[in-house]
Short mmCIF file of N, CA and C in Angstrom, two decimals:
data_model
loop_
_atom_site.label_atom_id
_atom_site.label_comp_id
_atom_site.label_asym_id
_atom_site.label_seq_id
_atom_site.Cartn_x
_atom_site.Cartn_y
_atom_site.Cartn_z
N MET A 1 60.94 79.33 -94.77
CA MET A 1 59.57 79.32 -94.26
C MET A 1 58.75 78.36 -95.05
N LYS A 2 57.97 77.49 -94.34
CA LYS A 2 57.08 76.58 -95.03
C LYS A 2 55.81 77.26 -95.49
N ASP A 3 55.22 76.73 -96.55
CA ASP A 3 54.00 77.35 -97.12
C ASP A 3 52.93 77.48 -96.05
N THR A 4 52.84 76.48 -95.07
CA THR A 4 51.81 76.56 -94.09
C THR A 4 51.97 77.75 -93.20
N GLU A 5 53.15 78.37 -93.20
CA GLU A 5 53.34 79.55 -92.45
C GLU A 5 52.95 80.80 -93.25
N PHE A 6 52.68 80.66 -94.55
CA PHE A 6 52.26 81.77 -95.39
C PHE A 6 50.78 82.03 -95.12
N ARG A 7 50.49 83.28 -94.71
CA ARG A 7 49.12 83.67 -94.40
C ARG A 7 48.54 84.47 -95.55
N VAL A 8 47.39 84.03 -96.03
CA VAL A 8 46.69 84.66 -97.17
C VAL A 8 45.34 85.17 -96.74
N LEU A 9 45.00 86.38 -97.13
CA LEU A 9 43.64 86.87 -96.88
C LEU A 9 42.95 86.97 -98.28
N CYS A 10 41.81 86.28 -98.39
CA CYS A 10 41.03 86.34 -99.62
C CYS A 10 39.77 87.14 -99.40
N VAL A 11 39.55 88.07 -100.29
CA VAL A 11 38.41 89.01 -100.16
C VAL A 11 37.50 88.87 -101.39
N ASP A 12 36.30 88.47 -101.16
CA ASP A 12 35.26 88.37 -102.23
C ASP A 12 33.90 88.41 -101.62
N ASP A 13 32.97 89.15 -102.26
CA ASP A 13 31.64 89.26 -101.68
C ASP A 13 30.75 88.04 -101.99
N GLU A 14 31.24 87.13 -102.86
CA GLU A 14 30.47 85.91 -103.13
C GLU A 14 30.96 84.78 -102.18
N ALA A 15 30.03 84.34 -101.34
CA ALA A 15 30.43 83.28 -100.34
C ALA A 15 30.93 82.03 -101.04
N ALA A 16 30.33 81.63 -102.17
CA ALA A 16 30.77 80.41 -102.86
C ALA A 16 32.23 80.53 -103.31
N LEU A 17 32.60 81.70 -103.86
CA LEU A 17 33.98 81.86 -104.33
C LEU A 17 34.94 81.91 -103.12
N ARG A 18 34.52 82.57 -102.05
CA ARG A 18 35.36 82.58 -100.84
C ARG A 18 35.61 81.13 -100.37
N GLY A 19 34.61 80.32 -100.39
CA GLY A 19 34.73 78.91 -100.02
C GLY A 19 35.73 78.15 -100.90
N LEU A 20 35.59 78.41 -102.24
CA LEU A 20 36.52 77.73 -103.21
C LEU A 20 37.95 78.24 -102.96
N LEU A 21 38.15 79.53 -102.74
CA LEU A 21 39.50 80.07 -102.48
C LEU A 21 40.08 79.45 -101.20
N GLU A 22 39.26 79.44 -100.17
CA GLU A 22 39.71 78.87 -98.92
C GLU A 22 40.13 77.42 -99.06
N LYS A 23 39.28 76.62 -99.70
CA LYS A 23 39.60 75.22 -99.92
C LYS A 23 40.88 75.08 -100.76
N GLY A 24 40.98 75.84 -101.84
CA GLY A 24 42.08 75.72 -102.76
C GLY A 24 43.42 76.08 -102.08
N PHE A 25 43.41 77.19 -101.38
CA PHE A 25 44.67 77.61 -100.70
C PHE A 25 45.04 76.62 -99.61
N ARG A 26 44.05 76.13 -98.82
CA ARG A 26 44.38 75.12 -97.82
C ARG A 26 44.97 73.85 -98.45
N GLU A 27 44.41 73.38 -99.55
CA GLU A 27 44.91 72.22 -100.21
C GLU A 27 46.31 72.42 -100.70
N HIS A 28 46.71 73.69 -100.97
CA HIS A 28 48.05 73.96 -101.41
C HIS A 28 48.98 74.37 -100.28
N GLY A 29 48.51 74.16 -99.04
CA GLY A 29 49.37 74.33 -97.89
C GLY A 29 49.47 75.72 -97.28
N PHE A 30 48.51 76.59 -97.58
CA PHE A 30 48.55 77.95 -97.04
C PHE A 30 47.62 78.07 -95.82
N SER A 31 47.91 79.00 -94.94
CA SER A 31 47.01 79.41 -93.88
C SER A 31 46.15 80.48 -94.45
N ILE A 32 44.80 80.40 -94.31
CA ILE A 32 43.88 81.31 -95.02
C ILE A 32 42.81 81.92 -94.17
N GLU A 33 42.54 83.15 -94.37
CA GLU A 33 41.32 83.80 -93.79
C GLU A 33 40.58 84.47 -94.95
N THR A 34 39.27 84.61 -94.75
CA THR A 34 38.49 85.22 -95.80
C THR A 34 37.68 86.42 -95.24
N ALA A 35 37.35 87.32 -96.14
CA ALA A 35 36.51 88.47 -95.82
C ALA A 35 35.51 88.70 -96.95
N GLY A 36 34.30 89.13 -96.61
CA GLY A 36 33.27 89.32 -97.59
C GLY A 36 33.16 90.73 -98.12
N SER A 37 34.01 91.62 -97.57
CA SER A 37 33.97 93.02 -97.97
C SER A 37 35.35 93.67 -97.73
N ALA A 38 35.53 94.83 -98.32
CA ALA A 38 36.79 95.58 -98.05
C ALA A 38 36.89 96.00 -96.59
N ALA A 39 35.73 96.39 -96.06
CA ALA A 39 35.71 96.84 -94.64
C ALA A 39 36.11 95.72 -93.68
N GLU A 40 35.61 94.51 -93.96
CA GLU A 40 35.96 93.34 -93.18
C GLU A 40 37.44 93.00 -93.38
N ALA A 41 37.92 93.14 -94.59
CA ALA A 41 39.34 92.87 -94.86
C ALA A 41 40.24 93.87 -94.11
N LEU A 42 39.89 95.12 -94.07
CA LEU A 42 40.66 96.10 -93.35
C LEU A 42 40.75 95.78 -91.89
N GLY A 43 39.65 95.32 -91.30
CA GLY A 43 39.67 94.91 -89.90
C GLY A 43 40.59 93.73 -89.65
N LEU A 44 40.61 92.74 -90.53
CA LEU A 44 41.48 91.63 -90.39
C LEU A 44 42.95 92.02 -90.61
N LEU A 45 43.19 92.92 -91.57
CA LEU A 45 44.59 93.40 -91.81
C LEU A 45 45.07 94.22 -90.59
N ASP A 46 44.23 94.93 -89.92
CA ASP A 46 44.65 95.65 -88.70
C ASP A 46 44.92 94.73 -87.56
N ALA A 47 44.19 93.58 -87.52
CA ALA A 47 44.36 92.66 -86.44
C ALA A 47 45.48 91.62 -86.57
N GLY A 48 45.92 91.44 -87.83
CA GLY A 48 46.91 90.38 -88.03
C GLY A 48 47.89 90.67 -89.19
N VAL A 49 48.89 89.82 -89.33
CA VAL A 49 49.89 89.97 -90.38
C VAL A 49 49.59 88.92 -91.46
N PHE A 50 49.52 89.39 -92.68
CA PHE A 50 49.32 88.48 -93.81
C PHE A 50 50.50 88.66 -94.80
N ASP A 51 50.85 87.56 -95.42
CA ASP A 51 51.91 87.59 -96.45
C ASP A 51 51.30 87.96 -97.81
N ALA A 52 50.05 87.66 -97.99
CA ALA A 52 49.42 88.00 -99.32
C ALA A 52 47.95 88.31 -99.13
N MET A 53 47.40 89.05 -100.08
CA MET A 53 45.96 89.28 -100.10
C MET A 53 45.52 89.08 -101.57
N VAL A 54 44.43 88.32 -101.70
CA VAL A 54 43.80 88.04 -103.04
C VAL A 54 42.44 88.71 -102.92
N THR A 55 42.17 89.68 -103.75
CA THR A 55 40.89 90.39 -103.64
C THR A 55 40.19 90.54 -105.01
N ASP A 56 38.88 90.36 -104.94
CA ASP A 56 38.05 90.60 -106.11
C ASP A 56 38.07 92.11 -106.34
N ILE A 57 37.96 92.51 -107.59
CA ILE A 57 37.89 93.93 -107.90
C ILE A 57 36.51 94.52 -107.65
N MET A 58 35.49 93.76 -108.01
CA MET A 58 34.12 94.24 -107.91
C MET A 58 33.53 93.88 -106.51
N LEU A 59 33.78 94.75 -105.56
CA LEU A 59 33.25 94.57 -104.20
C LEU A 59 32.26 95.70 -103.96
N PRO A 60 31.23 95.46 -103.17
CA PRO A 60 30.28 96.51 -102.80
C PRO A 60 30.93 97.50 -101.87
N GLY A 61 30.56 98.75 -101.95
CA GLY A 61 31.18 99.81 -101.13
C GLY A 61 32.61 100.11 -101.73
N MET A 62 33.63 99.95 -100.95
CA MET A 62 34.98 100.15 -101.39
C MET A 62 35.37 98.95 -102.33
N ASN A 63 35.73 99.24 -103.57
CA ASN A 63 36.13 98.13 -104.50
C ASN A 63 37.57 97.71 -104.23
N GLY A 64 37.93 96.65 -104.90
CA GLY A 64 39.19 96.05 -104.73
C GLY A 64 40.40 96.96 -105.07
N VAL A 65 40.23 97.81 -106.09
CA VAL A 65 41.29 98.80 -106.44
C VAL A 65 41.49 99.78 -105.32
N GLU A 66 40.40 100.29 -104.80
CA GLU A 66 40.42 101.23 -103.66
C GLU A 66 41.06 100.57 -102.39
N LEU A 67 40.68 99.28 -102.19
CA LEU A 67 41.29 98.57 -101.08
C LEU A 67 42.80 98.42 -101.24
N CYS A 68 43.21 98.06 -102.41
CA CYS A 68 44.67 97.97 -102.66
C CYS A 68 45.33 99.31 -102.43
N GLN A 69 44.78 100.37 -102.99
CA GLN A 69 45.39 101.70 -102.82
C GLN A 69 45.49 102.12 -101.36
N LYS A 70 44.51 101.66 -100.56
CA LYS A 70 44.51 102.03 -99.13
C LYS A 70 45.57 101.25 -98.34
N VAL A 71 45.70 99.93 -98.64
CA VAL A 71 46.64 99.13 -97.84
C VAL A 71 48.05 99.11 -98.34
N ARG A 72 48.24 99.35 -99.66
CA ARG A 72 49.58 99.22 -100.26
C ARG A 72 50.64 100.10 -99.50
N PRO A 73 50.39 101.33 -99.16
CA PRO A 73 51.43 102.16 -98.51
C PRO A 73 51.90 101.52 -97.18
N GLU A 74 51.00 100.95 -96.41
CA GLU A 74 51.33 100.38 -95.11
C GLU A 74 51.84 98.95 -95.20
N LYS A 75 51.46 98.25 -96.28
CA LYS A 75 51.77 96.82 -96.41
C LYS A 75 52.60 96.55 -97.64
N ASN A 76 53.67 97.30 -97.79
CA ASN A 76 54.48 97.20 -99.00
C ASN A 76 55.04 95.81 -99.25
N SER A 77 55.34 95.09 -98.21
CA SER A 77 55.91 93.74 -98.39
C SER A 77 54.86 92.65 -98.59
N MET A 78 53.56 92.99 -98.58
CA MET A 78 52.50 92.07 -98.80
C MET A 78 52.28 91.86 -100.32
N PHE A 79 52.19 90.65 -100.79
CA PHE A 79 51.93 90.38 -102.20
C PHE A 79 50.38 90.47 -102.40
N ILE A 80 49.94 91.33 -103.33
CA ILE A 80 48.52 91.58 -103.50
C ILE A 80 48.10 91.21 -104.95
N VAL A 81 47.06 90.36 -104.99
CA VAL A 81 46.53 89.90 -106.25
C VAL A 81 45.14 90.34 -106.53
N ALA A 82 44.89 90.85 -107.75
CA ALA A 82 43.53 91.20 -108.16
C ALA A 82 42.92 90.02 -108.85
N ILE A 83 41.61 89.78 -108.53
CA ILE A 83 40.87 88.79 -109.34
C ILE A 83 39.63 89.48 -109.85
N THR A 84 39.22 89.18 -111.11
CA THR A 84 38.07 89.82 -111.65
C THR A 84 37.41 88.92 -112.71
N GLY A 85 36.08 89.10 -112.74
CA GLY A 85 35.38 88.43 -113.83
C GLY A 85 35.05 89.44 -114.95
N TYR A 86 35.54 90.66 -114.78
CA TYR A 86 35.24 91.77 -115.70
C TYR A 86 36.58 92.30 -116.25
N ALA A 87 37.27 91.50 -117.00
CA ALA A 87 38.62 91.85 -117.46
C ALA A 87 38.58 93.16 -118.32
N THR A 88 37.50 93.45 -118.98
CA THR A 88 37.48 94.63 -119.82
C THR A 88 37.26 95.87 -118.99
N LYS A 89 36.67 95.79 -117.82
CA LYS A 89 36.39 96.93 -117.01
C LYS A 89 37.66 97.45 -116.32
N TYR A 90 38.43 96.58 -115.81
CA TYR A 90 39.69 96.95 -115.11
C TYR A 90 40.85 96.28 -115.85
N GLU A 91 41.55 97.07 -116.56
CA GLU A 91 42.74 96.57 -117.30
C GLU A 91 43.87 96.27 -116.34
N PHE A 92 44.74 95.40 -116.74
CA PHE A 92 45.88 95.02 -115.95
C PHE A 92 46.72 96.29 -115.53
N SER A 93 46.94 97.19 -116.46
CA SER A 93 47.73 98.39 -116.16
C SER A 93 47.11 99.22 -115.04
N ASP A 94 45.76 99.28 -115.00
CA ASP A 94 45.10 100.01 -113.95
C ASP A 94 45.38 99.39 -112.57
N CYS A 95 45.36 98.05 -112.57
CA CYS A 95 45.62 97.34 -111.33
C CYS A 95 47.05 97.54 -110.89
N ILE A 96 47.96 97.47 -111.82
CA ILE A 96 49.42 97.65 -111.47
C ILE A 96 49.59 99.08 -110.87
N ARG A 97 49.02 100.07 -111.50
CA ARG A 97 49.09 101.43 -110.99
C ARG A 97 48.49 101.54 -109.53
N ALA A 98 47.49 100.77 -109.27
CA ALA A 98 46.90 100.79 -107.96
C ALA A 98 47.76 100.08 -106.91
N GLY A 99 48.76 99.31 -107.34
CA GLY A 99 49.65 98.64 -106.37
C GLY A 99 49.56 97.15 -106.37
N PHE A 100 48.72 96.55 -107.23
CA PHE A 100 48.65 95.08 -107.27
C PHE A 100 49.92 94.51 -107.86
N ASP A 101 50.25 93.27 -107.38
CA ASP A 101 51.50 92.61 -107.86
C ASP A 101 51.08 91.64 -109.00
N ALA A 102 49.88 91.17 -109.08
CA ALA A 102 49.42 90.21 -110.06
C ALA A 102 47.92 90.38 -110.35
N TYR A 103 47.48 89.75 -111.44
CA TYR A 103 46.13 89.96 -111.90
C TYR A 103 45.60 88.66 -112.47
N PHE A 104 44.46 88.14 -112.04
CA PHE A 104 43.88 86.96 -112.52
C PHE A 104 42.42 87.18 -112.94
N THR A 105 41.98 86.53 -114.02
CA THR A 105 40.55 86.59 -114.40
C THR A 105 39.92 85.28 -114.04
N LYS A 106 38.61 85.41 -113.77
CA LYS A 106 37.74 84.26 -113.44
C LYS A 106 37.33 83.63 -114.78
N PRO A 107 37.16 82.33 -114.84
CA PRO A 107 37.35 81.35 -113.75
C PRO A 107 38.82 81.18 -113.43
N LEU A 108 39.07 80.95 -112.14
CA LEU A 108 40.45 80.90 -111.66
C LEU A 108 41.08 79.54 -111.86
N ASP A 109 42.35 79.55 -112.18
CA ASP A 109 43.17 78.34 -112.22
C ASP A 109 43.84 78.33 -110.81
N MET A 110 43.26 77.55 -109.90
CA MET A 110 43.70 77.56 -108.51
C MET A 110 45.20 77.19 -108.33
N LYS A 111 45.64 76.19 -109.12
CA LYS A 111 47.03 75.80 -108.96
C LYS A 111 47.95 76.93 -109.41
N ARG A 112 47.65 77.59 -110.51
CA ARG A 112 48.49 78.70 -110.98
C ARG A 112 48.40 79.87 -110.03
N LEU A 113 47.22 80.13 -109.47
CA LEU A 113 47.05 81.25 -108.50
C LEU A 113 47.93 80.96 -107.28
N CYS A 114 47.90 79.76 -106.73
CA CYS A 114 48.69 79.39 -105.55
C CYS A 114 50.20 79.51 -105.87
N GLU A 115 50.58 78.99 -107.04
CA GLU A 115 52.00 79.07 -107.42
C GLU A 115 52.45 80.54 -107.50
N THR A 116 51.61 81.43 -108.12
CA THR A 116 51.94 82.82 -108.21
C THR A 116 52.10 83.48 -106.85
N VAL A 117 51.16 83.17 -105.96
CA VAL A 117 51.15 83.72 -104.63
C VAL A 117 52.40 83.29 -103.89
N ARG A 118 52.67 81.97 -103.92
CA ARG A 118 53.85 81.42 -103.26
C ARG A 118 55.12 82.08 -103.73
N GLU A 119 55.28 82.12 -105.08
CA GLU A 119 56.50 82.78 -105.65
C GLU A 119 56.56 84.28 -105.28
N GLY A 120 55.43 84.96 -105.32
CA GLY A 120 55.37 86.37 -104.98
C GLY A 120 55.77 86.64 -103.53
N ILE A 121 55.27 85.81 -102.61
CA ILE A 121 55.62 85.99 -101.21
C ILE A 121 57.13 85.79 -101.09
N GLN A 122 57.62 84.70 -101.64
CA GLN A 122 59.07 84.43 -101.53
C GLN A 122 59.93 85.56 -102.12
N ARG A 123 59.50 86.09 -103.26
CA ARG A 123 60.21 87.20 -103.84
C ARG A 123 60.21 88.44 -102.98
N LYS A 124 59.07 88.76 -102.39
CA LYS A 124 58.96 89.90 -101.50
C LYS A 124 59.82 89.69 -100.25
N MET A 125 59.86 88.49 -99.72
CA MET A 125 60.67 88.17 -98.55
C MET A 125 62.14 88.31 -98.88
N ASP A 126 62.59 87.91 -100.09
CA ASP A 126 63.96 88.06 -100.51
C ASP A 126 64.35 89.54 -100.64
N ILE A 127 63.44 90.33 -101.18
CA ILE A 127 63.69 91.78 -101.31
C ILE A 127 63.86 92.38 -99.90
N ASP A 128 62.97 91.97 -98.99
CA ASP A 128 63.04 92.54 -97.60
C ASP A 128 64.36 92.16 -96.94
N LYS A 129 64.88 90.95 -97.23
CA LYS A 129 66.16 90.50 -96.61
C LYS A 129 67.36 91.34 -97.02
N VAL A 130 67.31 91.79 -98.28
CA VAL A 130 68.44 92.62 -98.76
C VAL A 130 68.18 94.09 -98.64
N GLY A 131 67.08 94.41 -97.96
CA GLY A 131 66.83 95.83 -97.69
C GLY A 131 66.28 96.63 -98.86
N GLY A 132 65.69 95.97 -99.84
CA GLY A 132 65.18 96.65 -101.04
C GLY A 132 63.78 97.03 -100.81
#
């Protein structure tokens, strides 16, 4: 599967960061959609199939941890990444317990984020192929 076939959903309430994520993922060959809230993300997840979701932890209403906990049981093969500017508020272990596959702090290293997402998607696809 080519990277351009990898679909990523980015969730952040800051329009500027959504724009940067969209631009960065497109430049690295991904198909990307964005959402400004967990509710909007849930609607997009219901309407389409995504290989990965990158979500901010601090969202208004339902936060990123709650979003992950809600979608993880139904989307086990989706690679889910937490991003936060508040590393001390949500520790990595809390995110792993919630079902996240990876954790990044802001400011983001877009190249590293895209590499992690690409590798994570491929790893999840390999596990699915062998029935794990």
